[in-house]
Amino acid sequence: MSAHLGRRLRKGATSGAVMAAAVAALAASQAPEMIPPPADNAGGDRAIGAGDTAPPSGDGSATGDSPYYTVLPPLNTPNKPGTSTNLPVITGPAEAGIPASVLSAYKRAEQSIRSTDPGCNLPWQLLAGIGKVESGQARGGKVDANGTTLKPILGPVLNGVGFANISDTDRGAYDGDSTHDRAVGPMQFIPSTWATWGQDANSDGKRDPNNIYDAAQAAGLYLCANDRNLALKADLDRAILSYNRSREYLNTVTSWFEYYKRGTHQVPDGTGVFPVDRSDDRGRGNRPTPPFSPFPTSPDPKPSDSGAPKPKPTRPGEPSKVTPPPTKPTTPTKPPVTPPTKPPTVPPAVRVDRLTTVSTGQLTATTESVFAKAPTVAALDASGAPVAGVTVRFEITGTTDARFSGGATTVTVTSGSAGIAAAPALRAGEKTGAFTVRAVVVGNSAKAAEFTATVTERQADALARVAGDPLSATTGTAFTQPVQAKATLKGAVAAGVLVEAKVVVSATATEESTEGPYFKNAAGDTVRTLVLKTDANGLISLPELLAGDKAGEYVLILTARGGVSTEIKLTVTAPAATPTPTPTSDPSPSGTGSPEASPSPSA
């Protein structure tokens, strides 16, 4: 029992006997192993001395040892014969009510941390106990649908005047104070501690100490630090003291912890009971009386002189007569019934803690073909359970002409009962290289997953000319024989494979020839290198090949993607020479063409 509680006992007790009864009742009703207050603690909070437990990390505590509420739960010791004094009866059912969103946040934090750190054995009732003494369960559950307090909950300025002196660490981002820090939110984290332990438990893309889901998750992780096992009393005490280094704080939180373990119920947000006594004792005279009291009050009120009949004087020996005042019968009132409330509905997008890729291995395809796998993700909450009804947007980014079905670059898909969302078929274009497909939760863009997709060229492992005559032509003419080649891959037709046709001077040459056979491109220019694509049957057909003006031997090399090639010999000949006609002679001098006369025998 703390010095502060002692002050309350002295105020409420009217005699030594009543004081003793109250102390016995409180001691029997609180959690086991209650720690007695230090004798010198006359002012409430006291920093831990030598030998006390330090916070989990570094210097200071989660709250900066800020003030907290010290009203204890209404636990009374049963008087029934045979009843154990170690099992207090819960009175004041309103105090056992926890606002719906706040209760949901505590239970979700317990479930999440038990899945990631089962050895901590975090009970949600411990978070409820801390939440009660730090902020009265977020001021009685005054939070919006996402669990954020309707107004910021701020502790006093930690400027060293009556409290710790903590200079500003967040530039006023959380507490609005750029000079000193203040404890913030329903779990009262100082900004420097929140910077280390803050969480995004409601998946809205930010870590907000004013959000009960974020704050409860962070508090649970903080209490479990240093491999604590909260099922052990020593570790439990260390964890609570690390939150606020005060023995009175330990006693108060432990009392609420035990109280909530004996039973709670859910109440609507905004209707929870808000505590009034704070450990800094400020403004006590202006605060209303707490709605409950764990201590007995005097059963004998003083008689009033007004309105009560006075006895008539009687003679000695006669009994005195007193006429009782008339009273009206009172109608018993039924206790108010709190209707059950549904927990706040959290949109599926907010519930998503992460998107996990389901597709295994890389996404690859050859040009102008469909990827064998589609980008697929699973939407999971903080506990790893699937979240159905989540809208996931798949986006193609990067320099690529790959498209989803219908030519779209962006599509949306809704996750099914298993949390799975698969993009439609993805088809590669003509461009090769890598690009990215990004999956994003619509309404929660912080949750995303990415896939790397790669497009490669189609290839062939064999290329051969379709049977045909040898290719020959004379200069200035065209080759009349058709030229076709067929590409295959592992014996199957290789469609869509690029094939290069190049005219060279010999089979060992690598550069195209500067003379001899050539092609004409679409613009009518002379070219000696073409790139063609095999059709659905794996065939290419060369356009007209002209012989050129220089006779000789040339080679047409066809090379398919994949490195396979075939060679076709080209022969260019000069045209045959035209024979020159021989002129006729005339020996006659007269030109008559008559034959000479034979010499006369007489001559």
Coordinates of C-alpha atoms in Angstrom, one line a residue:
M1 CA 0.0 0.0 0.0
S2 CA 1.5 3.3 -1.0
A3 CA 1.9 6.5 1.0
H4 CA -0.7 8.0 -1.3
L5 CA -3.1 5.2 -0.3
G6 CA -2.3 5.9 3.3
R7 CA -3.4 9.4 2.9
R8 CA -6.7 8.1 1.5
L9 CA -7.1 5.8 4.4
R10 CA -6.5 8.5 6.9
K11 CA -9.1 10.6 5.2
G12 CA -11.7 7.9 5.2
A13 CA -11.2 6.3 8.6
T14 CA -13.0 7.7 11.6
S15 CA -11.4 5.6 14.3
G16 CA -8.5 3.3 14.9
A17 CA -10.7 0.2 14.6
V18 CA -12.1 1.4 11.2
M19 CA -8.6 2.2 10.0
A20 CA -7.4 -1.3 10.9
A21 CA -10.4 -2.9 9.2
A22 CA -9.7 -0.9 6.0
V23 CA -6.1 -1.8 5.9
A24 CA -6.9 -5.5 6.4
A25 CA -9.6 -5.4 3.7
L26 CA -7.2 -3.7 1.2
A27 CA -4.3 -6.0 1.9
A28 CA -6.5 -9.1 1.5
S29 CA -8.1 -7.8 -1.7
Q30 CA -5.1 -6.8 -3.7
A31 CA -2.8 -8.9 -5.8
P32 CA -0.4 -11.2 -3.9
E33 CA 3.0 -10.0 -2.9
M34 CA 2.0 -6.4 -2.5
I35 CA 5.0 -4.2 -2.0
P36 CA 5.0 -1.9 1.1
P37 CA 5.7 1.8 0.4
P38 CA 9.0 3.2 1.3
A39 CA 8.9 5.1 4.7
D40 CA 10.1 8.3 3.2
N41 CA 7.7 8.5 0.3
A42 CA 5.5 11.3 1.5
G43 CA 4.9 12.9 -1.8
G44 CA 3.7 10.1 -4.2
D45 CA 6.1 9.1 -7.0
R46 CA 9.6 8.2 -6.0
A47 CA 12.4 7.2 -8.4
I48 CA 13.8 3.7 -8.0
G49 CA 16.8 3.5 -5.7
A50 CA 19.8 1.2 -5.6
G51 CA 18.9 -2.3 -6.2
D52 CA 15.6 -1.6 -7.9
T53 CA 14.8 -2.8 -11.4
A54 CA 15.9 -0.6 -14.4
P55 CA 13.8 -0.1 -17.5
P56 CA 14.4 -2.5 -20.4
S57 CA 16.7 -0.4 -22.4
G58 CA 18.9 2.6 -21.9
D59 CA 18.0 5.4 -19.6
G60 CA 14.5 6.4 -18.5
S61 CA 11.1 4.7 -18.6
A62 CA 8.4 4.4 -21.2
T63 CA 6.4 7.2 -19.7
G64 CA 9.3 9.3 -18.4
D65 CA 7.9 8.6 -14.9
S66 CA 5.0 10.9 -15.7
P67 CA 2.0 11.1 -13.3
Y68 CA -0.6 8.4 -13.4
Y69 CA -4.0 7.6 -11.9
T70 CA -3.9 5.8 -8.5
V71 CA -7.5 5.0 -7.9
L72 CA -7.6 1.3 -7.1
P73 CA -10.2 -1.2 -8.2
P74 CA -13.1 -1.8 -5.7
L75 CA -12.1 -5.2 -4.3
N76 CA -13.6 -6.2 -1.0
T77 CA -12.8 -9.2 1.1
P78 CA -15.7 -11.6 1.5
N79 CA -17.0 -12.2 5.0
K80 CA -18.9 -15.4 4.4
P81 CA -17.8 -18.3 6.6
G82 CA -15.4 -20.6 4.8
T83 CA -14.6 -18.1 2.1
S84 CA -10.9 -17.7 1.3
T85 CA -9.6 -14.2 1.9
N86 CA -7.3 -14.6 -1.1
L87 CA -10.3 -14.5 -3.5
P88 CA -11.8 -11.0 -3.4
V89 CA -15.3 -10.4 -4.7
I90 CA -15.6 -7.8 -7.5
T91 CA -18.0 -5.0 -6.7
G92 CA -18.9 -2.0 -8.8
P93 CA -19.5 -3.8 -12.1
A94 CA -19.0 -0.5 -14.0
E95 CA -15.3 -0.6 -13.1
A96 CA -15.0 -4.0 -14.8
G97 CA -16.2 -2.5 -18.1
I98 CA -13.7 -1.8 -20.8
P99 CA -14.6 0.2 -24.0
A100 CA -15.0 -2.0 -27.1
S101 CA -12.2 -0.5 -29.2
V102 CA -9.8 -0.5 -26.3
L103 CA -10.6 -4.1 -25.3
S104 CA -10.1 -5.1 -29.0
A105 CA -6.7 -3.4 -29.1
Y106 CA -5.5 -5.2 -26.0
K107 CA -6.6 -8.6 -27.2
R108 CA -5.2 -8.1 -30.6
A109 CA -1.8 -7.0 -29.2
E110 CA -1.8 -10.2 -27.0
Q111 CA -2.6 -12.4 -29.9
S112 CA 0.1 -10.8 -32.1
I113 CA 2.8 -10.9 -29.6
R114 CA 2.0 -14.5 -28.5
S115 CA 2.5 -15.5 -32.1
T116 CA 5.9 -13.8 -32.4
D117 CA 7.2 -14.1 -28.8
P118 CA 5.3 -16.9 -27.1
G119 CA 7.9 -17.1 -24.3
C120 CA 6.8 -13.7 -23.1
N121 CA 3.3 -15.0 -22.1
L122 CA 1.8 -11.5 -22.3
P123 CA -1.7 -11.3 -20.9
W124 CA -4.0 -8.6 -22.3
Q125 CA -5.2 -7.9 -18.7
L126 CA -1.7 -6.4 -18.0
L127 CA -2.2 -4.0 -20.9
A128 CA -5.6 -3.2 -19.5
G129 CA -4.1 -2.5 -16.1
I130 CA -1.5 -0.1 -17.5
G131 CA -4.1 1.5 -19.8
K132 CA -6.4 2.1 -16.8
V133 CA -3.8 3.9 -14.6
E134 CA -2.2 5.8 -17.5
S135 CA -5.3 7.2 -19.2
G136 CA -8.4 5.6 -17.8
Q137 CA -8.7 3.3 -20.9
A138 CA -8.2 6.3 -23.4
R139 CA -10.5 8.5 -21.3
G140 CA -13.3 6.0 -21.1
G141 CA -12.9 4.9 -24.7
K142 CA -13.2 8.2 -26.5
V143 CA -11.8 7.0 -29.8
D144 CA -12.9 7.1 -33.4
A145 CA -13.7 4.0 -35.6
N146 CA -9.9 3.4 -36.2
G147 CA -9.0 3.6 -32.5
T148 CA -7.5 7.1 -32.5
T149 CA -8.3 9.3 -29.5
L150 CA -10.8 12.1 -30.3
K151 CA -8.4 14.5 -28.5
P152 CA -4.7 14.0 -27.8
I153 CA -3.9 12.7 -24.4
L154 CA -0.9 14.6 -23.0
G155 CA 1.0 14.3 -19.7
P156 CA 2.5 17.4 -18.0
V157 CA 5.5 19.2 -19.4
L158 CA 8.6 17.3 -18.3
N159 CA 10.6 20.4 -17.4
G160 CA 12.1 19.3 -14.1
V161 CA 9.6 21.2 -12.0
G162 CA 8.1 18.4 -9.9
F163 CA 8.9 15.8 -12.7
A164 CA 11.7 14.6 -14.7
N165 CA 13.6 17.0 -16.9
I166 CA 13.5 15.7 -20.5
S167 CA 14.4 18.0 -23.3
D168 CA 12.4 17.8 -26.6
T169 CA 13.3 14.8 -28.8
D170 CA 10.5 15.0 -31.4
R171 CA 10.5 18.7 -32.3
G172 CA 7.0 18.8 -31.0
A173 CA 5.7 16.3 -33.6
Y174 CA 3.8 14.2 -31.1
D175 CA 3.4 16.4 -28.0
G176 CA 3.2 19.9 -29.5
D177 CA 6.2 21.0 -27.3
S178 CA 9.5 21.8 -29.0
T179 CA 11.2 22.6 -25.7
H180 CA 10.4 19.6 -23.5
D181 CA 8.9 16.2 -23.9
R182 CA 5.4 15.1 -22.6
A183 CA 4.0 11.6 -22.3
V184 CA 1.6 11.0 -25.2
G185 CA -1.5 8.9 -25.9
P186 CA -3.6 6.3 -24.1
M187 CA -0.5 4.3 -23.0
Q188 CA 1.5 7.5 -22.3
F189 CA 4.8 7.0 -24.2
I190 CA 7.3 9.8 -24.2
P191 CA 8.4 10.6 -27.8
S192 CA 11.9 9.3 -27.4
T193 CA 10.6 5.9 -26.3
W194 CA 7.9 5.9 -29.0
A195 CA 10.6 6.5 -31.6
T196 CA 12.1 3.1 -30.7
W197 CA 9.0 1.1 -29.8
G198 CA 6.2 2.7 -31.9
Q199 CA 4.1 0.3 -34.0
D200 CA 1.6 0.5 -36.8
A201 CA -0.8 -2.2 -35.5
N202 CA -3.9 -1.0 -37.4
S203 CA -2.1 -0.9 -40.7
D204 CA -3.0 2.7 -41.6
G205 CA 0.6 3.4 -42.7
K206 CA 1.7 5.4 -39.7
R207 CA 2.8 4.8 -36.1
D208 CA 0.6 7.0 -33.9
P209 CA 0.9 7.0 -30.1
N210 CA -2.6 8.4 -30.0
N211 CA -4.0 5.3 -31.6
I212 CA -5.0 2.6 -29.1
Y213 CA -4.1 -0.3 -31.5
D214 CA -0.6 1.1 -32.2
A215 CA 0.0 2.1 -28.5
A216 CA -1.2 -1.3 -27.1
Q217 CA 1.0 -3.2 -29.5
A218 CA 4.0 -1.0 -28.6
A219 CA 3.4 -1.4 -24.9
G220 CA 3.2 -5.2 -25.2
L221 CA 6.5 -5.3 -27.0
Y222 CA 8.1 -2.9 -24.5
L223 CA 7.0 -5.1 -21.5
C224 CA 8.3 -8.2 -23.2
A225 CA 11.8 -6.7 -23.8
N226 CA 15.0 -8.4 -22.5
D227 CA 13.4 -11.9 -23.0
R228 CA 11.0 -11.4 -20.0
N229 CA 8.6 -14.2 -19.1
L230 CA 5.6 -12.3 -17.7
A231 CA 4.3 -15.5 -16.2
L232 CA 7.1 -15.2 -13.6
K233 CA 6.3 -12.7 -10.8
A234 CA 9.9 -11.3 -10.8
D235 CA 9.8 -10.6 -14.5
L236 CA 6.3 -9.2 -14.3
D237 CA 7.4 -6.7 -11.6
R238 CA 10.4 -5.7 -13.6
A239 CA 8.3 -5.1 -16.7
I240 CA 5.8 -2.8 -14.8
L241 CA 8.6 -0.9 -13.1
S242 CA 10.3 -0.4 -16.4
Y243 CA 7.1 1.4 -17.5
N244 CA 7.1 3.9 -14.6
R245 CA 9.8 3.6 -11.9
S246 CA 7.5 3.9 -8.8
R247 CA 6.6 1.3 -6.2
E248 CA 3.2 2.9 -5.9
Y249 CA 2.8 2.5 -9.7
L250 CA 3.7 -1.2 -9.4
N251 CA 1.1 -1.7 -6.7
T252 CA -1.6 0.1 -8.6
V253 CA -1.0 -1.6 -11.9
T254 CA -0.8 -5.0 -10.2
S255 CA -4.1 -4.4 -8.4
W256 CA -5.9 -3.6 -11.7
F257 CA -4.2 -6.5 -13.4
E258 CA -5.6 -8.9 -10.8
Y259 CA -8.9 -7.2 -10.9
Y260 CA -9.3 -7.6 -14.6
K261 CA -8.2 -11.2 -14.4
R262 CA -11.3 -11.9 -12.2
G263 CA -13.7 -10.8 -15.0
T264 CA -14.5 -7.9 -17.3
H265 CA -17.2 -7.0 -19.8
Q266 CA -17.3 -4.8 -22.9
V267 CA -19.0 -1.4 -22.8
P268 CA -19.6 1.0 -25.7
D269 CA -16.8 3.4 -26.7
G270 CA -17.0 6.6 -24.7
T271 CA -18.9 5.1 -21.7
G272 CA -16.0 3.7 -19.7
V273 CA -15.4 4.9 -16.1
F274 CA -12.6 7.5 -15.9
P275 CA -10.4 7.6 -12.8
V276 CA -9.9 10.9 -10.9
D277 CA -6.9 10.6 -8.5
R278 CA -3.5 11.3 -10.0
S279 CA -0.1 10.6 -8.5
D280 CA 1.0 14.2 -8.8
D281 CA -1.9 15.3 -6.5
R282 CA -2.7 18.2 -8.7
G283 CA -6.2 19.7 -8.8
R284 CA -7.6 17.2 -6.4
G285 CA -9.9 19.8 -4.7
N286 CA -11.6 20.5 -8.0
R287 CA -12.2 16.9 -9.1
P288 CA -15.3 15.0 -8.3
T289 CA -15.4 12.3 -5.8
P290 CA -14.4 8.9 -7.2
P291 CA -17.5 6.8 -8.2
F292 CA -16.4 4.0 -5.9
S293 CA -14.6 3.5 -2.6
P294 CA -12.8 0.4 -1.4
F295 CA -13.0 1.5 2.2
P296 CA -15.9 1.2 4.8
T297 CA -17.6 4.4 5.9
S298 CA -19.0 5.2 9.3
P299 CA -22.4 3.4 9.7
D300 CA -23.6 6.0 12.3
P301 CA -24.3 9.4 10.9
K302 CA -24.8 12.2 13.4
P303 CA -28.4 13.0 14.1
S304 CA -29.7 16.2 12.5
D305 CA -31.7 18.8 14.5
S306 CA -33.9 19.7 11.6
G307 CA -37.0 17.8 10.7
A308 CA -36.7 15.1 13.4
P309 CA -39.3 15.0 16.2
K310 CA -38.1 15.5 19.7
P311 CA -39.2 13.2 22.6
K312 CA -41.7 14.7 25.0
P313 CA -40.5 15.0 28.6
T314 CA -41.7 12.1 30.8
R315 CA -42.1 11.5 34.4
P316 CA -39.6 9.4 36.2
G317 CA -40.4 5.7 35.7
E318 CA -42.3 6.3 32.4
P319 CA -40.9 5.1 29.1
S320 CA -40.2 7.8 26.6
K321 CA -42.2 7.9 23.4
V322 CA -40.9 9.0 20.1
T323 CA -43.1 9.3 17.1
P324 CA -41.2 8.2 14.0
P325 CA -41.5 10.5 11.0
P326 CA -43.7 9.2 8.2
T327 CA -41.8 7.6 5.3
K328 CA -42.7 6.9 1.8
P329 CA -42.1 3.4 0.4
T330 CA -39.3 3.5 -2.1
T331 CA -39.6 1.7 -5.4
P332 CA -36.6 -0.5 -6.0
T333 CA -34.7 0.6 -9.1
K334 CA -33.2 -1.8 -11.5
P335 CA -29.5 -1.4 -12.3
P336 CA -28.9 0.0 -15.7
V337 CA -28.3 -2.6 -18.4
T338 CA -25.6 -1.9 -20.8
P339 CA -26.6 -3.2 -24.2
P340 CA -23.9 -5.3 -25.9
T341 CA -22.0 -3.5 -28.6
K342 CA -20.3 -4.8 -31.6
P343 CA -16.6 -4.1 -31.9
P344 CA -15.7 -1.4 -34.4
T345 CA -15.6 -2.6 -38.0
V346 CA -12.1 -2.4 -39.3
P347 CA -11.9 -2.2 -43.1
P348 CA -10.1 -5.1 -44.8
A349 CA -7.4 -2.7 -46.1
V350 CA -6.6 -1.5 -42.6
R351 CA -6.4 -5.0 -41.2
V352 CA -3.7 -6.0 -43.7
D353 CA -0.3 -6.1 -42.0
R354 CA 1.6 -7.3 -45.0
L355 CA 1.4 -8.6 -48.6
T356 CA 3.3 -11.8 -49.1
T357 CA 4.4 -13.0 -52.6
V358 CA 2.9 -16.4 -53.5
S359 CA 4.5 -16.8 -56.9
T360 CA 7.8 -18.7 -56.6
G361 CA 10.8 -18.2 -58.8
Q362 CA 11.3 -15.4 -61.4
L363 CA 8.6 -14.4 -63.9
T364 CA 10.1 -15.0 -67.3
A365 CA 8.8 -15.3 -70.9
T366 CA 10.1 -15.0 -74.4
T367 CA 9.1 -12.2 -76.7
E368 CA 5.4 -12.2 -77.7
S369 CA 4.4 -15.0 -75.4
V370 CA 2.4 -15.4 -72.2
F371 CA 4.3 -15.7 -68.9
A372 CA 3.9 -19.2 -67.4
K373 CA 3.1 -17.7 -63.9
A374 CA 1.0 -14.7 -62.9
P375 CA 2.0 -12.3 -60.1
T376 CA 0.1 -13.6 -57.0
V377 CA 0.1 -12.2 -53.4
A378 CA -1.5 -13.1 -50.1
A379 CA -3.0 -10.4 -47.8
L380 CA -2.3 -11.3 -44.1
D381 CA -3.1 -9.6 -40.8
A382 CA -0.6 -9.1 -37.9
S383 CA -1.3 -12.6 -36.6
G384 CA -0.6 -14.1 -40.1
A385 CA -4.3 -14.9 -40.8
P386 CA -5.6 -14.3 -44.3
V387 CA -7.7 -11.2 -44.9
A388 CA -10.5 -11.6 -47.5
G389 CA -12.1 -8.8 -49.5
V390 CA -8.9 -6.8 -49.9
T391 CA -8.6 -4.8 -53.2
V392 CA -5.1 -5.2 -54.6
R393 CA -3.8 -3.2 -57.5
F394 CA -1.2 -4.7 -59.8
E395 CA 0.9 -2.1 -61.8
I396 CA 3.4 -2.7 -64.6
T397 CA 6.4 -0.3 -64.3
G398 CA 9.6 0.1 -66.3
T399 CA 10.4 0.3 -70.0
T400 CA 8.4 -2.6 -71.4
D401 CA 5.6 -3.4 -73.8
A402 CA 4.4 -6.3 -71.7
R403 CA 0.7 -6.0 -70.8
F404 CA -2.0 -7.7 -68.9
S405 CA -5.0 -9.3 -70.7
G406 CA -6.8 -6.7 -72.8
G407 CA -3.6 -4.5 -73.1
A408 CA -3.9 -3.0 -69.6
T409 CA -0.9 -1.9 -67.6
T410 CA -2.9 -1.6 -64.3
V411 CA -5.6 -4.1 -63.0
T412 CA -7.3 -4.5 -59.6
V413 CA -8.2 -7.9 -58.0
T414 CA -10.1 -8.7 -54.7
S415 CA -8.6 -11.3 -52.4
G416 CA -10.6 -14.4 -51.7
S417 CA -11.3 -16.3 -48.5
A418 CA -7.7 -17.5 -48.3
G419 CA -6.4 -13.9 -48.7
I420 CA -5.1 -14.7 -52.2
A421 CA -5.1 -12.1 -55.1
A422 CA -3.7 -13.2 -58.5
A423 CA -3.2 -10.9 -61.4
P424 CA -4.6 -11.9 -64.8
A425 CA -2.3 -13.4 -67.5
L426 CA 0.7 -11.3 -68.3
R427 CA 1.9 -11.3 -72.0
A428 CA 5.4 -10.2 -73.2
G429 CA 5.8 -7.8 -76.1
E430 CA 8.6 -7.4 -78.5
K431 CA 10.9 -5.6 -76.1
T432 CA 13.4 -7.7 -74.2
G433 CA 14.7 -6.9 -70.7
A434 CA 13.5 -6.7 -67.1
F435 CA 10.6 -4.7 -65.6
T436 CA 8.6 -4.7 -62.4
V437 CA 5.1 -5.6 -61.4
R438 CA 4.0 -3.9 -58.1
A439 CA 1.1 -5.1 -56.0
V440 CA -0.4 -2.5 -53.6
V441 CA -3.3 -2.6 -51.2
V442 CA -5.9 0.0 -52.3
G443 CA -6.5 2.3 -49.3
N444 CA -3.3 1.2 -47.6
S445 CA -0.4 1.9 -50.0
A446 CA 2.2 1.3 -47.4
K447 CA 1.5 -2.4 -47.9
A448 CA 3.1 -3.5 -51.1
A449 CA 5.0 -6.3 -52.8
E450 CA 7.1 -6.4 -56.0
F451 CA 7.9 -8.9 -58.7
T452 CA 10.8 -8.7 -61.2
A453 CA 9.8 -10.0 -64.7
T454 CA 12.2 -10.7 -67.5
V455 CA 11.5 -10.9 -71.3
T456 CA 14.1 -12.8 -73.4
E457 CA 14.3 -13.3 -77.2
R458 CA 13.0 -16.5 -78.8
Q459 CA 15.7 -18.8 -79.9
A460 CA 16.4 -21.7 -82.2
D461 CA 18.9 -24.5 -81.9
A462 CA 18.8 -25.5 -85.6
L463 CA 18.5 -23.5 -88.9
A464 CA 18.6 -25.0 -92.4
R465 CA 17.7 -23.9 -96.0
V466 CA 14.6 -25.5 -97.4
A467 CA 15.7 -27.6 -100.5
G468 CA 16.4 -25.6 -103.6
D469 CA 18.7 -25.1 -106.6
P470 CA 22.2 -23.6 -106.2
L471 CA 22.1 -19.9 -106.3
S472 CA 23.7 -18.3 -109.3
A473 CA 23.1 -15.3 -111.5
T474 CA 24.9 -13.1 -114.0
T475 CA 25.9 -9.6 -113.2
G476 CA 23.2 -7.0 -113.5
T477 CA 20.4 -9.6 -113.0
A478 CA 18.5 -11.1 -110.0
F479 CA 18.8 -14.6 -108.6
T480 CA 15.7 -16.4 -109.7
Q481 CA 15.8 -19.3 -107.2
P482 CA 13.7 -18.8 -104.1
V483 CA 15.5 -18.8 -100.7
Q484 CA 13.7 -20.2 -97.6
A485 CA 15.1 -21.4 -94.3
K486 CA 13.4 -23.2 -91.3
A487 CA 14.2 -22.7 -87.6
T488 CA 13.5 -25.4 -85.0
L489 CA 14.0 -25.7 -81.2
K490 CA 14.4 -29.1 -79.7
G491 CA 12.9 -30.5 -82.9
A492 CA 9.8 -28.3 -82.7
V493 CA 8.9 -25.4 -84.9
A494 CA 10.5 -22.2 -83.6
A495 CA 8.1 -19.4 -84.5
G496 CA 8.9 -15.7 -83.9
V497 CA 12.6 -16.2 -84.0
L498 CA 14.7 -13.4 -85.4
V499 CA 17.1 -14.4 -88.3
E500 CA 19.8 -12.2 -89.7
A501 CA 20.7 -12.6 -93.5
K502 CA 24.1 -11.1 -94.4
V503 CA 26.1 -11.2 -97.7
V504 CA 29.8 -11.6 -97.1
V505 CA 32.8 -12.3 -99.3
S506 CA 33.6 -15.7 -97.7
A507 CA 32.4 -18.1 -95.0
T508 CA 35.1 -16.8 -92.6
A509 CA 34.3 -13.1 -93.1
T510 CA 32.4 -11.2 -90.4
E511 CA 31.7 -7.9 -92.1
E512 CA 29.2 -7.6 -94.9
S513 CA 30.5 -7.3 -98.4
T514 CA 30.8 -3.9 -100.0
E515 CA 30.1 -5.2 -103.5
G516 CA 28.3 -8.2 -105.2
P517 CA 24.8 -9.4 -104.4
Y518 CA 22.5 -7.1 -102.4
F519 CA 18.8 -6.5 -101.3
K520 CA 16.6 -3.5 -101.6
N521 CA 14.9 -2.2 -98.5
A522 CA 11.5 -0.5 -98.3
A523 CA 13.0 2.8 -99.2
G524 CA 14.8 1.4 -102.3
D525 CA 18.2 1.6 -100.8
T526 CA 20.9 -1.1 -101.4
V527 CA 21.5 -3.2 -98.2
R528 CA 23.5 -6.4 -97.7
T529 CA 22.1 -7.2 -94.2
L530 CA 18.5 -8.0 -93.3
V531 CA 16.7 -9.2 -90.1
L532 CA 13.6 -11.3 -90.6
K533 CA 11.3 -13.2 -88.2
T534 CA 10.2 -16.8 -88.6
D535 CA 6.5 -17.3 -89.2
A536 CA 4.1 -19.7 -87.4
N537 CA 5.8 -22.6 -89.3
G538 CA 9.3 -21.5 -88.3
L539 CA 10.0 -20.3 -91.9
I540 CA 11.7 -17.2 -93.3
S541 CA 11.5 -16.2 -97.0
L542 CA 14.1 -13.9 -98.4
P543 CA 13.1 -11.0 -100.6
E544 CA 14.6 -10.6 -104.1
L545 CA 18.3 -11.0 -104.2
L546 CA 20.1 -9.0 -106.9
A547 CA 23.5 -10.2 -108.3
G548 CA 25.3 -6.8 -108.5
D549 CA 27.9 -5.7 -111.0
K550 CA 30.9 -7.7 -110.0
A551 CA 31.3 -11.3 -110.8
G552 CA 32.7 -13.7 -108.2
E553 CA 32.0 -16.1 -105.4
Y554 CA 30.0 -14.8 -102.3
V555 CA 28.3 -16.3 -99.3
L556 CA 24.9 -15.6 -97.8
I557 CA 25.0 -16.4 -94.0
L558 CA 21.7 -16.9 -92.1
T559 CA 22.0 -16.6 -88.3
A560 CA 19.1 -17.3 -85.9
R561 CA 18.9 -16.0 -82.3
G562 CA 20.5 -18.7 -80.2
G563 CA 23.7 -18.6 -82.4
V564 CA 22.8 -21.3 -85.0
S565 CA 23.5 -20.5 -88.6
T566 CA 23.6 -21.8 -92.1
E567 CA 25.6 -20.8 -95.2
I568 CA 24.4 -20.5 -98.8
K569 CA 26.9 -20.1 -101.7
L570 CA 26.2 -17.3 -104.2
T571 CA 27.8 -17.4 -107.7
V572 CA 27.9 -14.3 -109.9
T573 CA 29.1 -14.6 -113.4
A574 CA 29.8 -12.2 -116.2
P575 CA 27.6 -12.5 -119.3
A576 CA 28.9 -14.6 -122.2
A577 CA 30.8 -12.7 -125.0
T578 CA 29.0 -12.2 -128.4
P579 CA 31.0 -13.6 -131.5
T580 CA 32.2 -11.0 -134.2
P581 CA 30.9 -11.8 -137.9
T582 CA 33.7 -12.5 -140.6
P583 CA 33.5 -10.1 -143.7
T584 CA 33.3 -11.6 -147.4
S585 CA 36.1 -10.7 -150.1
D586 CA 35.7 -9.9 -154.0
P587 CA 39.0 -10.7 -156.1
S588 CA 37.6 -9.5 -159.4
P589 CA 39.2 -6.1 -160.6
S590 CA 36.1 -5.2 -162.4
G591 CA 34.0 -6.0 -159.6
T592 CA 31.7 -8.1 -161.6
G593 CA 32.4 -11.1 -159.6
S594 CA 32.9 -13.2 -162.7
P595 CA 35.6 -15.8 -162.5
E596 CA 38.8 -15.3 -164.3
A597 CA 39.2 -17.0 -167.8
S598 CA 41.4 -20.0 -167.9
P599 CA 44.6 -19.4 -169.7
S600 CA 44.5 -20.5 -173.2
P601 CA 46.4 -23.6 -174.0
S602 CA 48.0 -21.8 -176.9
A603 CA 49.5 -19.3 -174.5

